[in-house]
PDB file of C-alpha atoms and ligand atoms in Angstrom:
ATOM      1  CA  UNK V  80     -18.310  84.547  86.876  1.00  0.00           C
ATOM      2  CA  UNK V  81     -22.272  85.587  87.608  1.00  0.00           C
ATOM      3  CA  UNK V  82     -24.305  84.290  84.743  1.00  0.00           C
ATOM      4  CA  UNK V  83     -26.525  87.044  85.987  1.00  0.00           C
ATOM      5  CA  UNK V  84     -24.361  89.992  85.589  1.00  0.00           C
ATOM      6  CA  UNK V  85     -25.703  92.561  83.506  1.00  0.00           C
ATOM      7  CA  UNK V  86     -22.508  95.149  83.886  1.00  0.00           C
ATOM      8  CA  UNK V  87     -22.178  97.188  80.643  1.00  0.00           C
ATOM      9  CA  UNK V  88     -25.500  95.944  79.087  1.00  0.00           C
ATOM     10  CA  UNK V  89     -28.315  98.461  77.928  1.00  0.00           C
ATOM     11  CA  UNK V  90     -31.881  97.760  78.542  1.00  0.00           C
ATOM     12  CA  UNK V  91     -34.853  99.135  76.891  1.00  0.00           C
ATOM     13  CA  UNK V  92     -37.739  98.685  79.280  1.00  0.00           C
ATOM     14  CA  UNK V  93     -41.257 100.258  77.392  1.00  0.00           C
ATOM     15  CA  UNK V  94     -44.022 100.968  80.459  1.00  0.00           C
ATOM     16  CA  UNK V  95     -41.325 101.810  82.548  1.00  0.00           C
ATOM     17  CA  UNK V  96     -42.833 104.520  84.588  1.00  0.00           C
ATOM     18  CA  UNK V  97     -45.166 102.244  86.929  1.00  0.00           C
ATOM     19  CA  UNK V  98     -46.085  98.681  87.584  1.00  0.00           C
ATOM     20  CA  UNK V  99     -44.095  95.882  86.559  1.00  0.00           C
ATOM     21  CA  UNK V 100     -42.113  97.788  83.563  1.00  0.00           C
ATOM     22  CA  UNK V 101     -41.054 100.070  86.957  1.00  0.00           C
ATOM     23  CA  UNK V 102     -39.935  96.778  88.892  1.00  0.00           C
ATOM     24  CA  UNK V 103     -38.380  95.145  85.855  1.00  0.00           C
ATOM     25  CA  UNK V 104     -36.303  98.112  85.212  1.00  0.00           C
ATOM     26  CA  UNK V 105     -35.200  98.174  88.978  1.00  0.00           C
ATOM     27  CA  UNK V 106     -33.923  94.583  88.300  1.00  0.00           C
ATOM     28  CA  UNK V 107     -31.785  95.227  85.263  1.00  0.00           C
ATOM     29  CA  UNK V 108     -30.430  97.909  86.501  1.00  0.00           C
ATOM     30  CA  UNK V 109     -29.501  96.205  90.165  1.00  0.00           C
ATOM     31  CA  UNK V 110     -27.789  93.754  87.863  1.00  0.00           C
ATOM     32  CA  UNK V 111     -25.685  95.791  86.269  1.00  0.00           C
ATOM     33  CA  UNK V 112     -27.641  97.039  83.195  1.00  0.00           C
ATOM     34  CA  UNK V 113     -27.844 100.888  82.072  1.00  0.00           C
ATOM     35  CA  UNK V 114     -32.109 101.438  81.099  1.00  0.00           C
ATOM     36  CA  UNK V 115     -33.827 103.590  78.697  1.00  0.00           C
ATOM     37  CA  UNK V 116     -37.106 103.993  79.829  1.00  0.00           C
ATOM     38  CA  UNK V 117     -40.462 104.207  77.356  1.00  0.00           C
ATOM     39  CA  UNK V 118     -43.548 105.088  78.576  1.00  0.00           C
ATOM     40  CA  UNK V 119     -46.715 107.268  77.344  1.00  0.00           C
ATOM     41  CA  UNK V 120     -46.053 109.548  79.583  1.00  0.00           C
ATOM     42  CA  UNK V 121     -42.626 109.545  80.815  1.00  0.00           C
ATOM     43  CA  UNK V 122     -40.938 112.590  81.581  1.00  0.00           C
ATOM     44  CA  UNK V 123     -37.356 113.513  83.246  1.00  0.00           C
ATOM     45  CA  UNK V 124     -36.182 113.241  86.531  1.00  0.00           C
ATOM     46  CA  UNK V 125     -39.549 109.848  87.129  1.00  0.00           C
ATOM     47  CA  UNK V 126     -39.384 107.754  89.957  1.00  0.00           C
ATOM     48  CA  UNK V 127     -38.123 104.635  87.854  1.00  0.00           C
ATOM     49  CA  UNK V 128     -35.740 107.442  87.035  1.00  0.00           C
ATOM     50  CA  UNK V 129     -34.473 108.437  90.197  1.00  0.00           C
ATOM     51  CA  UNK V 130     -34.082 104.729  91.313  1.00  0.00           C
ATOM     52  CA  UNK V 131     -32.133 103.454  88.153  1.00  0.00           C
ATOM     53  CA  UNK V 132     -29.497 106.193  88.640  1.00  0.00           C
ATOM     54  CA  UNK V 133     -29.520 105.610  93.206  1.00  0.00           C
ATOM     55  CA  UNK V 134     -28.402 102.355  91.905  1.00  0.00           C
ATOM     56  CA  UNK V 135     -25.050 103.756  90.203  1.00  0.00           C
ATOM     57  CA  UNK V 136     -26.678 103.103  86.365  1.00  0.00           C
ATOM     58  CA  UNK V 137     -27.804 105.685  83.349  1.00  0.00           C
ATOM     59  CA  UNK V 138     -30.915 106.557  83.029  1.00  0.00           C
ATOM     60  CA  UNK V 139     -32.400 108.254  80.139  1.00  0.00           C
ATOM     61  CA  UNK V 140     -36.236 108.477  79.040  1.00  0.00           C
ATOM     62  CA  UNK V 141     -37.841 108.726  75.967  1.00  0.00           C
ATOM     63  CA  UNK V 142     -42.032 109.186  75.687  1.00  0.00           C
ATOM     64  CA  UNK V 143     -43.758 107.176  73.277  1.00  0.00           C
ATOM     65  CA  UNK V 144     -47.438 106.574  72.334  1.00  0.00           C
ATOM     66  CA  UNK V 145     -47.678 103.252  71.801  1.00  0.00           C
ATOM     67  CA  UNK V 146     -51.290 103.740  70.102  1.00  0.00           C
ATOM     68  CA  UNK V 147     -49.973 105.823  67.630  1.00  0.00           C
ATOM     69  CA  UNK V 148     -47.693 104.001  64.695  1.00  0.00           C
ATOM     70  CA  UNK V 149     -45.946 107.248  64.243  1.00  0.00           C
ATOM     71  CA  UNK V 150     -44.553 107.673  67.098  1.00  0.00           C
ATOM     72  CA  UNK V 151     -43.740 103.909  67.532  1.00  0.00           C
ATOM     73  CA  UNK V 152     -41.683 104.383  64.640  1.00  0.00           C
ATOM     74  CA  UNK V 153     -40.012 107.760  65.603  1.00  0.00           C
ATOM     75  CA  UNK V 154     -39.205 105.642  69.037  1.00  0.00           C
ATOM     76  CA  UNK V 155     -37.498 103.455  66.818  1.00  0.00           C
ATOM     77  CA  UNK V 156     -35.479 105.757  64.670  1.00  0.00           C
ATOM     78  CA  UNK V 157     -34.250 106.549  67.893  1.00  0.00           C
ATOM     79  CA  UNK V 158     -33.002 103.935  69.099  1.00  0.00           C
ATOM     80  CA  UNK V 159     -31.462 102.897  65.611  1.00  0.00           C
ATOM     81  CA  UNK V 160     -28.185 104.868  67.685  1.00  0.00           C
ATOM     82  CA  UNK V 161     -28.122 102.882  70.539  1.00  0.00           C
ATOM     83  CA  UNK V 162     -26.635  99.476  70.930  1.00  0.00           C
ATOM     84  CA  UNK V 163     -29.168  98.013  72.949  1.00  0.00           C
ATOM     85  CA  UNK V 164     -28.163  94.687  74.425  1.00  0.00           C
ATOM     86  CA  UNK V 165     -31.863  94.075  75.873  1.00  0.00           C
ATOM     87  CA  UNK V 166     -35.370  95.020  75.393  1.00  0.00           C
ATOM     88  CA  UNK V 167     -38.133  94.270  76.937  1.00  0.00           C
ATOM     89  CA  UNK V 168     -41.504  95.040  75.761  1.00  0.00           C
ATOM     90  CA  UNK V 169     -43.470  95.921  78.449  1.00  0.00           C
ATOM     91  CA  UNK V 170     -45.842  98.301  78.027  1.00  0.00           C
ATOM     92  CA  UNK V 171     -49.428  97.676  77.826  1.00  0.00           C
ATOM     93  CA  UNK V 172     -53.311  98.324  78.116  1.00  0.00           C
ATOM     94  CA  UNK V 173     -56.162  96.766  78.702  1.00  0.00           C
ATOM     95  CA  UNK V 174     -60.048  97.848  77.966  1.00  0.00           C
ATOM     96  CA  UNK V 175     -63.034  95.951  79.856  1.00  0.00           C
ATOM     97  CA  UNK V 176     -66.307  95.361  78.266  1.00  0.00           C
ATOM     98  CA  UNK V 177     -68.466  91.676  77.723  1.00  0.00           C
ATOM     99  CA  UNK V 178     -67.270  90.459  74.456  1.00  0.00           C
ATOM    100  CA  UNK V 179     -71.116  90.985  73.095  1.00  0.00           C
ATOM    101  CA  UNK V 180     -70.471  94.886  73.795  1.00  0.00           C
ATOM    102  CA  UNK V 181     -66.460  95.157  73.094  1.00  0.00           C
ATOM    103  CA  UNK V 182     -66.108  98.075  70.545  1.00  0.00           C
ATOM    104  CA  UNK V 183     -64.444  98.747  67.949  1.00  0.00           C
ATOM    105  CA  UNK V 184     -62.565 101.617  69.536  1.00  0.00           C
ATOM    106  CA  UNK V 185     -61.695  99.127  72.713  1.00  0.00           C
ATOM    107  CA  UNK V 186     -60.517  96.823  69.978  1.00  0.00           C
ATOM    108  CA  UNK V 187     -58.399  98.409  67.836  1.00  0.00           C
ATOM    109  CA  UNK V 188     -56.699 100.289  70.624  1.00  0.00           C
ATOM    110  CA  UNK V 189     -55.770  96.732  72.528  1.00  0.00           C
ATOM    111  CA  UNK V 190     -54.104  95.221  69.757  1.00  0.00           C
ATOM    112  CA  UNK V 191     -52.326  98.108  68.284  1.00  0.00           C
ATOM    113  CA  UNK V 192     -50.827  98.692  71.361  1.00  0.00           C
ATOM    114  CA  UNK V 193     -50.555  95.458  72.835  1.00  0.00           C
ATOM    115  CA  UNK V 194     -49.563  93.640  69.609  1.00  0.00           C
ATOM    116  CA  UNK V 195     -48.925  95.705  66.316  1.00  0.00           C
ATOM    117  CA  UNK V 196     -46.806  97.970  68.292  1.00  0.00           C
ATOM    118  CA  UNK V 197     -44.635  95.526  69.999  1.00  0.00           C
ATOM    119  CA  UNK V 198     -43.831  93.979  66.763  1.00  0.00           C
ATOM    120  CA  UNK V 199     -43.158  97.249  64.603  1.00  0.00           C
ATOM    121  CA  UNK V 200     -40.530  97.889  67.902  1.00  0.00           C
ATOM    122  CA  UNK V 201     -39.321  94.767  67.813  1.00  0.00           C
ATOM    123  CA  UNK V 202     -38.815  94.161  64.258  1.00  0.00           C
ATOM    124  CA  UNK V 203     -36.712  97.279  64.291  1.00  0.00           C
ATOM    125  CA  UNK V 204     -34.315  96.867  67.154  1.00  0.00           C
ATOM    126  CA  UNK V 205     -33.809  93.351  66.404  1.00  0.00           C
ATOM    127  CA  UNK V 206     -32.742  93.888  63.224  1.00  0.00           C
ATOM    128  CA  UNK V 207     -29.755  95.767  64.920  1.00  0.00           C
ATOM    129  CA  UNK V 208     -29.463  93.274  67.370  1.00  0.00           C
ATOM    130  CA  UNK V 209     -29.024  90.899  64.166  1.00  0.00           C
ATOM    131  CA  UNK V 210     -26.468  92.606  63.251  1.00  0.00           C
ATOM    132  CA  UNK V 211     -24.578  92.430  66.291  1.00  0.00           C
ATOM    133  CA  UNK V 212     -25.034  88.857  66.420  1.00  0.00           C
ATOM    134  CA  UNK V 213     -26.535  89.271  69.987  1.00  0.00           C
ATOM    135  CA  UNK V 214     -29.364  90.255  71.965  1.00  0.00           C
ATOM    136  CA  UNK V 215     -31.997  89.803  74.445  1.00  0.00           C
ATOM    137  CA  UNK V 216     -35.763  90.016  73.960  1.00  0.00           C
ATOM    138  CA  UNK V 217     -38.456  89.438  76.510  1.00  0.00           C
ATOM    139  CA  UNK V 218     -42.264  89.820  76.039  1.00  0.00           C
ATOM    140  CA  UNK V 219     -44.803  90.943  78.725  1.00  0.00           C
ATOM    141  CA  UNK V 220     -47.255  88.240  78.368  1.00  0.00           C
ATOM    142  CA  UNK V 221     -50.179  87.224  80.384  1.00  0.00           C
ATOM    143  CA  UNK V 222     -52.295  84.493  81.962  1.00  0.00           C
ATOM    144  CA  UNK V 223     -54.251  85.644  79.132  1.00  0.00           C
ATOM    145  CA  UNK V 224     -51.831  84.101  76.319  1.00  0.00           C
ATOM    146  CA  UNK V 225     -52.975  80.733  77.688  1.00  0.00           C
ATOM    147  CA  UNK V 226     -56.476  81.760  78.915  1.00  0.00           C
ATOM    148  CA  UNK V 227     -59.460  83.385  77.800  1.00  0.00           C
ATOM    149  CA  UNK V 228     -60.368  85.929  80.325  1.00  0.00           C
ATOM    150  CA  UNK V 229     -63.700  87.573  80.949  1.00  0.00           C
ATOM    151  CA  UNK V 230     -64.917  90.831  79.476  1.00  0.00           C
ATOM    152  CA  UNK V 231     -61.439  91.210  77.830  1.00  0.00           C
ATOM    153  CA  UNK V 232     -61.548  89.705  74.677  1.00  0.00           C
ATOM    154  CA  UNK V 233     -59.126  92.283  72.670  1.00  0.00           C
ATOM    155  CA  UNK V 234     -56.725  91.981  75.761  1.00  0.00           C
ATOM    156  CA  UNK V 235     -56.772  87.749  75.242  1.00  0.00           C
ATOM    157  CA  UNK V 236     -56.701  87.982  71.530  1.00  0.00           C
ATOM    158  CA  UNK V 237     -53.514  90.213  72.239  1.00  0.00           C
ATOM    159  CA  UNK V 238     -51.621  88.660  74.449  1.00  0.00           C
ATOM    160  CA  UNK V 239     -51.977  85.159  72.961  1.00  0.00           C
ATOM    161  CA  UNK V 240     -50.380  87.049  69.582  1.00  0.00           C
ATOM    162  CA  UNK V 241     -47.660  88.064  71.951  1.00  0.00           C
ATOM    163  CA  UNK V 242     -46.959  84.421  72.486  1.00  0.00           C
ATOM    164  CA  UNK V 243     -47.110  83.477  68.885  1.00  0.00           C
ATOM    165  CA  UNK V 244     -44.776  85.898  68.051  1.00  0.00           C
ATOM    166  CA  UNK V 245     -42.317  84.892  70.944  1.00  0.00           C
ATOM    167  CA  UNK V 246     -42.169  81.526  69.209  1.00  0.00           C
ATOM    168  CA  UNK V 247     -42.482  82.916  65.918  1.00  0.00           C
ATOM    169  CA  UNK V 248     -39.339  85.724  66.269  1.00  0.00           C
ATOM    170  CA  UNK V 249     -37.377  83.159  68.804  1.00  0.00           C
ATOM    171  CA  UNK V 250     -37.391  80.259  65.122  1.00  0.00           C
ATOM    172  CA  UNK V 251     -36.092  82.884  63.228  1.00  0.00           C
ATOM    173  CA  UNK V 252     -33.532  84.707  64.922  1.00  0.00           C
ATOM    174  CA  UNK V 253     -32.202  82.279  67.644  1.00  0.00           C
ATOM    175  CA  UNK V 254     -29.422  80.896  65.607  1.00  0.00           C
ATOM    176  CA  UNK V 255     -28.102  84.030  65.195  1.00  0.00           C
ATOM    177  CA  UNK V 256     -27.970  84.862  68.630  1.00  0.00           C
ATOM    178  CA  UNK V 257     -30.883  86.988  69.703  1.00  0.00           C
ATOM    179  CA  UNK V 258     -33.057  85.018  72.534  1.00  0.00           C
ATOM    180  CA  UNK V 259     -36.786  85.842  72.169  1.00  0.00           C
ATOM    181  CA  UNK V 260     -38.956  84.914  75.172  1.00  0.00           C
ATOM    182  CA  UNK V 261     -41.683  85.448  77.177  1.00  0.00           C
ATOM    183  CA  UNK V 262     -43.330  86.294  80.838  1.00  0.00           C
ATOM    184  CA  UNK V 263     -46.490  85.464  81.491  1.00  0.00           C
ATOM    185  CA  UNK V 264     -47.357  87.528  85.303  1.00  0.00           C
ATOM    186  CA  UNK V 265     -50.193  86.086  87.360  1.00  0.00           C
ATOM    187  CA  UNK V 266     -52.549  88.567  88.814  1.00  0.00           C
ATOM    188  CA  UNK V 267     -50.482  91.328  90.125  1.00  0.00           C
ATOM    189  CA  UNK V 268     -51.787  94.039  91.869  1.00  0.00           C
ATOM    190  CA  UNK V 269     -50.717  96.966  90.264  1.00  0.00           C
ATOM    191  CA  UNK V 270     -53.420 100.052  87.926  1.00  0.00           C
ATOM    192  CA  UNK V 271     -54.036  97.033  85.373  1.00  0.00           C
ATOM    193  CA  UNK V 272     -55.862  95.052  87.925  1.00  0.00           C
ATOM    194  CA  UNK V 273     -57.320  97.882  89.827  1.00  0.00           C
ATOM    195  CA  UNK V 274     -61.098  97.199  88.646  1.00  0.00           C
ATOM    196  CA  UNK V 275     -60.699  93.261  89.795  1.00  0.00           C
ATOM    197  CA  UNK V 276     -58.886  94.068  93.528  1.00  0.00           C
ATOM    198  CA  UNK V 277     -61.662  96.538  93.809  1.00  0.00           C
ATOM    199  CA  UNK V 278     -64.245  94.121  92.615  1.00  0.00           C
ATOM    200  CA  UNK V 279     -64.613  92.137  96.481  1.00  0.00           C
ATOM    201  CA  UNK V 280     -66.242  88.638  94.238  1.00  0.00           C
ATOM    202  CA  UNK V 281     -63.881  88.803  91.740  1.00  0.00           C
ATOM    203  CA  UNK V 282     -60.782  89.771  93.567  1.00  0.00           C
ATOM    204  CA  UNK V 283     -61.612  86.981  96.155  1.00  0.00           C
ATOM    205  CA  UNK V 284     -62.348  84.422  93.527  1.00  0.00           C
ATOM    206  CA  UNK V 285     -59.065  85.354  91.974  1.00  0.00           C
ATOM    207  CA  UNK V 286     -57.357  85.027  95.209  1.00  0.00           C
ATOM    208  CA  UNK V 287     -58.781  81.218  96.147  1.00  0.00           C
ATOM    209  CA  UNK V 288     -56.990  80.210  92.824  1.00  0.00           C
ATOM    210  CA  UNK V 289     -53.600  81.377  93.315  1.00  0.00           C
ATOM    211  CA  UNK V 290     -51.573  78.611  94.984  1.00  0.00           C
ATOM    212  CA  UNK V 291     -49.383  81.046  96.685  1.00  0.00           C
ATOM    213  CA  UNK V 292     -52.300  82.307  98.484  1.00  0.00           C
ATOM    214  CA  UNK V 293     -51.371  86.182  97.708  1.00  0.00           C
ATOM    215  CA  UNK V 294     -51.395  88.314  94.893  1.00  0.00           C
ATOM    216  CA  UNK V 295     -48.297  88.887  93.066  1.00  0.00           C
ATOM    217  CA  UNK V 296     -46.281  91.967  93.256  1.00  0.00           C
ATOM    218  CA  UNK V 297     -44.048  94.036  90.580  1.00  0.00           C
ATOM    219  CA  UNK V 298     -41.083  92.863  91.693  1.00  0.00           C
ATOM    220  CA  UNK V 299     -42.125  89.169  91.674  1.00  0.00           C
ATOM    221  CA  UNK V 300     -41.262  89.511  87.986  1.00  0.00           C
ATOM    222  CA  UNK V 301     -37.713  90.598  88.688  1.00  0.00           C
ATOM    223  CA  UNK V 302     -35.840  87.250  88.480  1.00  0.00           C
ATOM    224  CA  UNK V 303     -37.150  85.173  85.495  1.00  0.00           C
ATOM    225  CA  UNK V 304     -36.660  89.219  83.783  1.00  0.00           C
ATOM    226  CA  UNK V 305     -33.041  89.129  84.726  1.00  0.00           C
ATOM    227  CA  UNK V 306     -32.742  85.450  84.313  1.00  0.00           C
ATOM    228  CA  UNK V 307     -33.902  85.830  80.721  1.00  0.00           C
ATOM    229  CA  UNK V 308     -32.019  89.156  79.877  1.00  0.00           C
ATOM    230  CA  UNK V 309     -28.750  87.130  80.857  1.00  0.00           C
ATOM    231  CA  UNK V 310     -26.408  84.609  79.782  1.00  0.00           C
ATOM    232  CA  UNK V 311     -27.734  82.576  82.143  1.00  0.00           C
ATOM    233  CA  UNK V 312     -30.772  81.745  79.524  1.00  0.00           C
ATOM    234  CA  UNK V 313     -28.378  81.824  76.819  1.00  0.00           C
ATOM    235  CA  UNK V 314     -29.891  78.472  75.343  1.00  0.00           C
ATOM    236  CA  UNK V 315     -33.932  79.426  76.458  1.00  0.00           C
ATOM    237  CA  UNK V 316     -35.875  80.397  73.630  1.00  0.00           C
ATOM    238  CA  UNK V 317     -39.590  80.969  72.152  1.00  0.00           C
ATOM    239  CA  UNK V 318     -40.814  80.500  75.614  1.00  0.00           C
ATOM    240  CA  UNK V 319     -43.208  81.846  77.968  1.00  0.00           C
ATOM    241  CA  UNK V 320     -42.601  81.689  81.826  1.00  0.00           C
ATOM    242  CA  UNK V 321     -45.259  81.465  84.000  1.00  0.00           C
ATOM    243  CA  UNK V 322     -44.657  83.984  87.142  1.00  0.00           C
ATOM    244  CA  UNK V 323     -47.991  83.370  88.604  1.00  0.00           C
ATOM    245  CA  UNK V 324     -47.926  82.067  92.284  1.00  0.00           C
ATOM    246  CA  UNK V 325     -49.041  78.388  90.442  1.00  0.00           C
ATOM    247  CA  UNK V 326     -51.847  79.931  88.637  1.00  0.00           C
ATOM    248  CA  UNK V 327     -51.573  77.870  85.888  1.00  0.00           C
ATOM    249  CA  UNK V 328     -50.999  74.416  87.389  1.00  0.00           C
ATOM    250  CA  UNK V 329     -53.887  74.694  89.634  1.00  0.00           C
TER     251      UNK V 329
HETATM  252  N1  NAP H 106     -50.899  93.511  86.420  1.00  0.00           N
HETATM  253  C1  NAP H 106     -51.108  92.279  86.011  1.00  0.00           C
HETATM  254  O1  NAP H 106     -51.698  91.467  86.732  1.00  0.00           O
HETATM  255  C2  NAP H 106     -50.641  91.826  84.670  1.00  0.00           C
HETATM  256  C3  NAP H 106     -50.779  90.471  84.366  1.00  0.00           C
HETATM  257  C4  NAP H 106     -50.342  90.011  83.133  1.00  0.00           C
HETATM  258  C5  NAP H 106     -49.772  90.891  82.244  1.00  0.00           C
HETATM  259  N2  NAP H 106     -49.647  92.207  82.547  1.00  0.00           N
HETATM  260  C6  NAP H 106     -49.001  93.060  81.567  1.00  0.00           C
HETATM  261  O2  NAP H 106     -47.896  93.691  82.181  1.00  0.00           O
HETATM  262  C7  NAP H 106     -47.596  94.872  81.461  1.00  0.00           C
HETATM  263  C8  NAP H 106     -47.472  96.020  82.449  1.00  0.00           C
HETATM  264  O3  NAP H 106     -48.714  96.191  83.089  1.00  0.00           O
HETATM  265  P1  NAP H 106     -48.877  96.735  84.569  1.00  0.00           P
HETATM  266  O4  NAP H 106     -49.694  95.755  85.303  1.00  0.00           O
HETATM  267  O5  NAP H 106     -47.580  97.158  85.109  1.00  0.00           O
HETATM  268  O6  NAP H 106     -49.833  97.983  84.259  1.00  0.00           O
HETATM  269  P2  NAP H 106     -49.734  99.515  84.572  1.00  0.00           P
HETATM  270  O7  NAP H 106     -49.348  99.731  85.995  1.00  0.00           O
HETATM  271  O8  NAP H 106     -51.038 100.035  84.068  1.00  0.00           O
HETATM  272  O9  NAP H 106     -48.527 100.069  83.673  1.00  0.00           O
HETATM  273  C9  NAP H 106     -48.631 100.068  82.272  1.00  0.00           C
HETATM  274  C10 NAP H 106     -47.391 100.713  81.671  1.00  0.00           C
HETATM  275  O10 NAP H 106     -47.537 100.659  80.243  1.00  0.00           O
HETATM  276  C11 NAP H 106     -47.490 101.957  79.722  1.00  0.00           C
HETATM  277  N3  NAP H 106     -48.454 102.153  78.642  1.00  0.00           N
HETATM  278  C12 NAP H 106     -49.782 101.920  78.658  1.00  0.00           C
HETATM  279  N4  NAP H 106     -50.340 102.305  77.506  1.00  0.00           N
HETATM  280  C13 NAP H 106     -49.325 102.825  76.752  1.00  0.00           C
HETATM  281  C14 NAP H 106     -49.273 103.417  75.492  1.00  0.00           C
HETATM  282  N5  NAP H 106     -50.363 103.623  74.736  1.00  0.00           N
HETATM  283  N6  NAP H 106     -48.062 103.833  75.029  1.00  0.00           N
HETATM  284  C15 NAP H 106     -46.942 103.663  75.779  1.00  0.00           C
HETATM  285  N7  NAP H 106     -46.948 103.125  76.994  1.00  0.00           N
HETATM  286  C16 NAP H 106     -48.129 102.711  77.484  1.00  0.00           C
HETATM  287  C17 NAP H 106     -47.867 102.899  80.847  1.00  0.00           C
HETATM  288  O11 NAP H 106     -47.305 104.170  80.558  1.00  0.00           O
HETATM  289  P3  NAP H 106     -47.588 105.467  81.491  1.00  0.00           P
HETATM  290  O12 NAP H 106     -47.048 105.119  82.834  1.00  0.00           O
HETATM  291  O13 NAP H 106     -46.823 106.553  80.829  1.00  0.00           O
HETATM  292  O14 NAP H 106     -49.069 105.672  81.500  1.00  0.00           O
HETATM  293  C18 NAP H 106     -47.266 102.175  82.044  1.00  0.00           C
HETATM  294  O15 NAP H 106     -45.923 102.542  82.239  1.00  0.00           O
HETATM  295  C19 NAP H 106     -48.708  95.044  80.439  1.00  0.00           C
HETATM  296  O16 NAP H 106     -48.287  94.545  79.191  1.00  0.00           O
HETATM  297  C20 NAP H 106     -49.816  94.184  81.007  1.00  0.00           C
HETATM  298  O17 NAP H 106     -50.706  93.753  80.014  1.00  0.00           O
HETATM  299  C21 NAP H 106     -50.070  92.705  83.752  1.00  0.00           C
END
């Protein structure tokens, strides 16, 4: 027996198109797991697409806004149908400005989409994963849920709600057998981070820290993802794992 397997499990991955969400699908599905992909803008026949299905697994995509409640909830009407074993809420923006100057547009936008969102989703498919008695829920966190950041104060605020929730969701629903957890990536060079690798003092300053003495990469993310979307992390709950080259213990 793998703990790992994922064989007849189905994933919802939300930011699947690019970045991590791409590399975390990749992982679920080399493990076994059939994916639905969410992103703003995915469309049929995407890379994450083409990848999911050259490793022998179904693929099928569904666009959603995730700054826009209505379609948030339409996402979730539609998934009402399918018995999904995982999700993983992924998806994600961010919106740089000094705190003193952050808008109300910046604002707003962050935490609807990087909070409200992820709990209007996840309120609704874990509901039916209540119902089954089992399921699999993993948060994209961030350095951010323990930090404060700089110019990214909606982003911080955000992200440390994600963790709050994790903990929050995971007390509630962990007896009856839905996991809740969370991963917080280091700095991983992927759009997100594009304005601090192309900032030279920042992006070196950032690199000095890191204990691992690289960047991370997507697919740095794709163990603890499949460790926590498996039996293997059957009793791991209301947690958030660190996948940051030693960011944090530096
Ligand atoms: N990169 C890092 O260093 C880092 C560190 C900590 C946490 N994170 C978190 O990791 C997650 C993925 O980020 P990433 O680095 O992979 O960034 P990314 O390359 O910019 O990818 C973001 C993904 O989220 C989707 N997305 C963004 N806004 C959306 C919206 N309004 N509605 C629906 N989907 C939306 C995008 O969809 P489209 O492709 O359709 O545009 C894309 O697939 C985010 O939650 C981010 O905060 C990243």
């Amino acid at each position: 027996m793998n703990p790992f397997d994922l064989t007849g499990r189905l994933a919802v991955v939300t930011g699947a198109r690019r970045g991590i969400g791409f590399a975390m699908a990749e992982a679920l599905a080399a493990a076994g797991a059939d994916i639905i992909g969410v992103s703003a803008t995915i469309e049929p026949d995407s890379a994450i697409e083409r990848r999911v299905t050259a490793l022998g697994r179904a693929f099928k995509a569904i666009p959603a806004d995730f700054n826009d409640p209505g379609a948030v909830a339409r996402l979730a009407e539609a998934l009402a149908t399918e018995p999904v074993d995982i999700l993983v809420n992924n998806a994600g923006t961010i919106r740089r400005a000094p705190a003193a100057e952050h808008s109300d547009a910046y604002w707003d936008e962050v935490l609807q989409v990087n909070l409200t969102s992820q709990f209007a989703l996840t309120r609704a498919v874990g509901a039916a994963m209540l119902e089954r008695g089992r399921g699999k829920i993993i948060f994209t966190a961030s350095l951010l849920s323990f930090q404060g950041g700089i110019n990214v104060p909606g982003y911080a605020a955000a992200k440390s709600g994600i963790a709050g929730l994790t903990r929050a969701l995971a007390n509630e629903w962990t007896a009856r057998g839905v996991t809740v957890n969370a991963i917080a990536p280091g700095y991983i060079a992927t759009d997100n981070t594009q304005a601090l690798q192309d900032d030279p003092d920042r992006s070196r300053a950032i690199l000095e820290r890191i204990p691992a003495g690289r960047w991370g990469r997507p697919d740095d993310l794709a163990g603890a993802t499949v460790f926590l979307a498996s039996g293997a992390s059957d009793y791991v709950s209301g947690t958030v794992i660190p996948v940051d080259g030693g960011w944090l213990g530096r």
